[in-house]
Amino acid sequence: MAKSLYLLALAFIASSEVVYGIEEWTIGNFTKQDAVNPVMGPRDNTTFFCPVRQEIVNWEKKDVFNPTALVRDGKIHMLYRAEDEVGAFKGTSRIGLAVSTDGFTFEREEEPIFYPDNDDANIYEWEGGCEDPRIVELNGTYYLTYTGYDGELARLMVATSFDLRNWTKHGLVFGKANNGSYENMWSKSGAVVTTLQDEKFVATQINGKFWMYFGESNIYAATSEDLINWTPVVDPNEESEDEYKLLPIFGPREGRFDSDIVEPGPQAIIREEGIVLIYNSRNKNPNSGGDPELPLGTYSAGQVLLNVTSPTQLIGRTENYFITPDRDYEIIGQVNNVVFVEGLVNYKNKWHLYYGTADSKIALAVIE
Ligand SMILES: *[C@@H]1O[C@H](CO)[C@@H](O)[C@H](O)[C@H]1NC(C)=O
Ligand SMILES: *[C@@H]1O[C@H](CO)[C@@H](O)[C@H](O)[C@H]1NC(C)=O
Ligand SMILES: *[C@@H]1O[C@H](CO)[C@@H](O)[C@H](O)[C@H]1NC(C)=O
Ligand SMILES: *[C@@H]1O[C@H](CO)[C@@H](O)[C@H](O)[C@H]1NC(C)=O
Ligand SMILES: *[C@@H]1O[C@H](CO)[C@@H](O)[C@H](O)[C@H]1NC(C)=O
Ligand SMILES: *[C@@H]1O[C@H](CO)[C@@H](O)[C@H](O)[C@H]1NC(C)=O
């Protein structure tokens, strides 16, 4: 406790004096909303009849975190990951829906809107569940990328809906690519390339294809013609030692906040200067290869700029993070020292960034 208080004090000093990671092209200078944070925490009074377990569960009792967000009918809709506390992992993940008209206070639905069921996706989703949603839209359809977790392998999956409540699961995003050879590849965090159009993040083709960044450790790219079936971009270098020969778009950096892993944040956005991707990252041991000022395992977020005519080309990267854990609920939780950014909306001309804190709660940062 003493150590975390010390770190907390340090962080407050740092955040009042230094503006981290702000460059010309960044979506920058987010301020944590201390007056309302955390905006959401677990609840023990909502129940759901789990069709797989055939039992009633308190589906959001343990933790709520890692939300995506979008604007629909003039309201912010947040789709958040919620864990129960039963079963083999003492926590199966489902996705709940919360709606807000001010961005700060949310009305939650009593039951999850997306969850493991007795369906074709069950072998990939049970009993870890459906994790870490990200959403984009096109032509009135919502495309949800999420992680299916069977307890051993995380696999990127996709589902569609017209109304955010009735969902069609389409299975693995890479299920059909290269004759099914990616079926058992660890994959996560699909951030589709979009354009902001009247508060909507609309999936946008580049050179005749949709694009997505994904991965955990390195960040990779994939393309698609229908936003459902995706093909990873492979490395033209035949000497590649990657098991699946994927082309790394960018990876961790020694000695910095992103020294251990990098992983996409919210949807990627085409802006004037290029494609901006906000990414999450984890620090190595501060004494051996990590940022010496951040504890081992700290999740902070940075931003990169990619070439809009050549989306595998990195053209900019923030020197430092723009958000890092320094509030008590970001430092202590299911996993300590985590801010995990995933929900980005532009609502009434203001950027709102929703993020998971210590894998336990949800908080908000905005650009004032
Ligand atoms: C960031 O925002 C803070 C307060 O919200 C302000 O004091 C600071 O000048 C801003 N920095 C930049 C680079 O815009
Ligand atoms: C659960 O508790 C919260 C906070 O006390 C309350 O606002 C909400 O209405 C309750 N929900 C149900 C389903 O009882
Ligand atoms: C979206 O709509 C446009 C025009 O109506 C159409 O050309 C396009 O094929 C549609 N895209 C998808 C992915 O359905
Ligand atoms: C749910 O969506 C499917 C596919 O679009 C449709 O066939 C079905 O009628 C919808 N169900 C409800 C209850 O809206
Ligand atoms: C694709 O996989 C199937 C089943 O594993 C195999 O029978 C078939 O030969 C493969 N096709 C190609 C083109 O590799
Ligand atoms: C982006 O890629 C194009 C080729 O597709 C190239 O001509 C251009 O110089 C690149 N831009 C930057 C900033 O590197």
Tab-separated table of N, CA, C and O in Angstrom, residues 271-313:
chain	number	residue	atom	x	y	z
A	271	ARG	N	-7.598	10.437	-40.669
A	271	ARG	CA	-7.646	11.886	-40.467
A	271	ARG	C	-6.766	12.540	-41.507
A	271	ARG	O	-6.175	11.863	-42.339
A	272	GLU	N	-6.647	13.836	-41.408
A	272	GLU	CA	-5.906	14.581	-42.427
A	272	GLU	C	-4.490	14.045	-42.645
A	272	GLU	O	-4.045	13.857	-43.770
A	273	GLU	N	-3.786	13.755	-41.556
A	273	GLU	CA	-2.366	13.383	-41.649
A	273	GLU	C	-2.147	11.907	-41.960
A	273	GLU	O	-1.028	11.498	-42.256
A	274	GLY	N	-3.192	11.092	-41.821
A	274	GLY	CA	-3.042	9.653	-42.033
A	274	GLY	C	-4.011	8.888	-41.154
A	274	GLY	O	-5.002	9.448	-40.681
A	275	ILE	N	-3.706	7.611	-40.921
A	275	ILE	CA	-4.554	6.791	-40.046
A	275	ILE	C	-4.001	6.889	-38.632
A	275	ILE	O	-2.827	6.579	-38.399
A	276	VAL	N	-4.827	7.316	-37.690
A	276	VAL	CA	-4.391	7.379	-36.300
A	276	VAL	C	-4.909	6.143	-35.572
A	276	VAL	O	-6.100	5.839	-35.616
A	277	LEU	N	-3.991	5.432	-34.937
A	277	LEU	CA	-4.364	4.272	-34.125
A	277	LEU	C	-3.881	4.509	-32.693
A	277	LEU	O	-2.686	4.702	-32.455
A	278	ILE	N	-4.834	4.515	-31.784
A	278	ILE	CA	-4.492	4.567	-30.361
A	278	ILE	C	-4.224	3.126	-29.934
A	278	ILE	O	-5.007	2.234	-30.254
A	279	TYR	N	-3.101	2.897	-29.244
A	279	TYR	CA	-2.788	1.519	-28.863
A	279	TYR	C	-2.485	1.385	-27.374
A	279	TYR	O	-2.019	2.322	-26.730
A	280	ASN	N	-2.759	0.197	-26.879
A	280	ASN	CA	-2.442	-0.143	-25.501
A	280	ASN	C	-1.078	-0.809	-25.473
A	280	ASN	O	-0.641	-1.398	-26.467
A	281	SER	N	-0.419	-0.734	-24.323
A	281	SER	CA	0.885	-1.381	-24.254
A	281	SER	C	1.244	-1.684	-22.813
A	281	SER	O	0.716	-1.067	-21.891
A	282	ARG	N	2.148	-2.637	-22.652
A	282	ARG	CA	2.542	-3.071	-21.312
A	282	ARG	C	4.035	-2.860	-21.116
A	282	ARG	O	4.815	-3.029	-22.048
A	283	ASN	N	4.375	-2.492	-19.889
A	283	ASN	CA	5.792	-2.250	-19.568
A	283	ASN	C	6.465	-3.519	-19.073
A	283	ASN	O	5.879	-4.303	-18.346
A	284	LYS	N	7.718	-3.688	-19.489
A	284	LYS	CA	8.564	-4.758	-18.955
A	284	LYS	C	8.999	-4.398	-17.548
A	284	LYS	O	8.683	-3.323	-17.042
A	285	ASN	N	9.836	-5.242	-17.000
A	285	ASN	CA	10.445	-4.940	-15.714
A	285	ASN	C	11.198	-3.604	-15.818
A	285	ASN	O	12.028	-3.437	-16.705
A	286	PRO	N	10.903	-2.654	-14.905
A	286	PRO	CA	11.556	-1.346	-15.003
A	286	PRO	C	13.077	-1.433	-14.866
A	286	PRO	O	13.796	-0.531	-15.305
A	287	ASN	N	13.565	-2.521	-14.266
A	287	ASN	CA	15.017	-2.664	-14.085
A	287	ASN	C	15.698	-3.410	-15.217
A	287	ASN	O	16.910	-3.533	-15.246
A	288	SER	N	14.910	-3.977	-16.137
A	288	SER	CA	15.561	-4.698	-17.239
A	288	SER	C	14.739	-4.563	-18.513
A	288	SER	O	13.943	-5.414	-18.862
A	289	GLY	N	14.920	-3.430	-19.150
A	289	GLY	CA	14.314	-3.251	-20.474
A	289	GLY	C	13.022	-2.467	-20.497
A	289	GLY	O	12.535	-2.118	-21.568
A	290	GLY	N	12.454	-2.184	-19.305
A	290	GLY	CA	11.211	-1.418	-19.279
A	290	GLY	C	11.457	0.063	-19.037
A	290	GLY	O	12.592	0.489	-18.844
A	291	ASP	N	10.364	0.838	-19.055
A	291	ASP	CA	10.425	2.236	-18.630
A	291	ASP	C	10.726	2.226	-17.136
A	291	ASP	O	9.945	1.682	-16.348
A	292	PRO	N	11.859	2.817	-16.710
A	292	PRO	CA	12.255	2.726	-15.301
A	292	PRO	C	11.268	3.398	-14.352
A	292	PRO	O	11.309	3.140	-13.154
A	293	GLU	N	10.378	4.249	-14.879
A	293	GLU	CA	9.466	4.965	-13.986
A	293	GLU	C	8.111	4.289	-13.824
A	293	GLU	O	7.270	4.755	-13.070
A	294	LEU	N	7.887	3.193	-14.554
A	294	LEU	CA	6.588	2.509	-14.452
A	294	LEU	C	6.779	1.115	-13.878
A	294	LEU	O	7.711	0.407	-14.261
A	295	PRO	N	5.887	0.685	-12.990
A	295	PRO	CA	6.006	-0.669	-12.449
A	295	PRO	C	5.898	-1.733	-13.546
A	295	PRO	O	5.308	-1.492	-14.601
A	296	LEU	N	6.458	-2.903	-13.260
A	296	LEU	CA	6.355	-4.066	-14.135
A	296	LEU	C	4.879	-4.320	-14.484
A	296	LEU	O	4.020	-4.317	-13.607
A	297	GLY	N	4.595	-4.493	-15.756
A	297	GLY	CA	3.247	-4.875	-16.159
A	297	GLY	C	2.278	-3.712	-16.337
A	297	GLY	O	1.112	-3.935	-16.655
A	298	THR	N	2.746	-2.487	-16.147
A	298	THR	CA	1.844	-1.330	-16.290
A	298	THR	C	1.325	-1.211	-17.728
A	298	THR	O	2.103	-1.237	-18.679
A	299	TYR	N	0.002	-1.080	-17.858
A	299	TYR	CA	-0.598	-0.793	-19.168
A	299	TYR	C	-0.834	0.703	-19.314
A	299	TYR	O	-1.584	1.288	-18.527
A	300	SER	N	-0.197	1.308	-20.321
A	300	SER	CA	-0.416	2.714	-20.671
A	300	SER	C	-0.792	2.735	-22.142
A	300	SER	O	-0.694	1.714	-22.824
A	301	ALA	N	-1.165	3.906	-22.671
A	301	ALA	CA	-1.542	3.948	-24.087
A	301	ALA	C	-0.777	5.029	-24.828
A	301	ALA	O	-0.521	6.118	-24.297
A	302	GLY	N	-0.419	4.724	-26.070
A	302	GLY	CA	0.229	5.665	-26.972
A	302	GLY	C	-0.573	5.768	-28.267
A	302	GLY	O	-1.690	5.248	-28.363
A	303	GLN	N	-0.006	6.474	-29.248
A	303	GLN	CA	-0.691	6.613	-30.542
A	303	GLN	C	0.334	6.474	-31.662
A	303	GLN	O	1.486	6.861	-31.502
A	304	VAL	N	-0.124	5.920	-32.775
A	304	VAL	CA	0.731	5.863	-33.972
A	304	VAL	C	-0.029	6.468	-35.150
A	304	VAL	O	-1.265	6.555	-35.148
A	305	LEU	N	0.758	6.870	-36.140
A	305	LEU	CA	0.214	7.394	-37.389
A	305	LEU	C	0.668	6.467	-38.503
A	305	LEU	O	1.861	6.129	-38.590
A	306	LEU	N	-0.275	6.040	-39.336
A	306	LEU	CA	0.032	5.133	-40.446
A	306	LEU	C	-0.328	5.804	-41.757
A	306	LEU	O	-1.186	6.692	-41.803
A	307	ASN	N	0.334	5.352	-42.804
A	307	ASN	CA	0.167	5.952	-44.132
A	307	ASN	C	-1.185	5.530	-44.725
A	307	ASN	O	-1.445	4.339	-44.901
A	308	VAL	N	-2.009	6.485	-45.061
A	308	VAL	CA	-3.371	6.154	-45.491
A	308	VAL	C	-3.407	5.518	-46.887
A	308	VAL	O	-4.359	4.813	-47.218
A	309	THR	N	-2.368	5.725	-47.686
A	309	THR	CA	-2.365	5.039	-48.986
A	309	THR	C	-1.587	3.726	-48.914
A	309	THR	O	-1.594	2.947	-49.861
A	310	SER	N	-0.940	3.500	-47.807
A	310	SER	CA	-0.120	2.298	-47.647
A	310	SER	C	-0.179	1.893	-46.176
A	310	SER	O	0.756	2.121	-45.410
A	311	PRO	N	-1.329	1.331	-45.745
A	311	PRO	CA	-1.641	1.216	-44.312
A	311	PRO	C	-0.724	0.315	-43.492
A	311	PRO	O	-0.866	0.246	-42.285
A	312	THR	N	0.246	-0.349	-44.137
A	312	THR	CA	1.212	-1.124	-43.338
A	312	THR	C	2.436	-0.278	-42.980
A	312	THR	O	3.333	-0.753	-42.293
A	313	GLN	N	2.467	0.973	-43.465
A	313	GLN	CA	3.645	1.819	-43.217
A	313	GLN	C	3.427	2.765	-42.043
A	313	GLN	O	2.543	3.625	-42.068
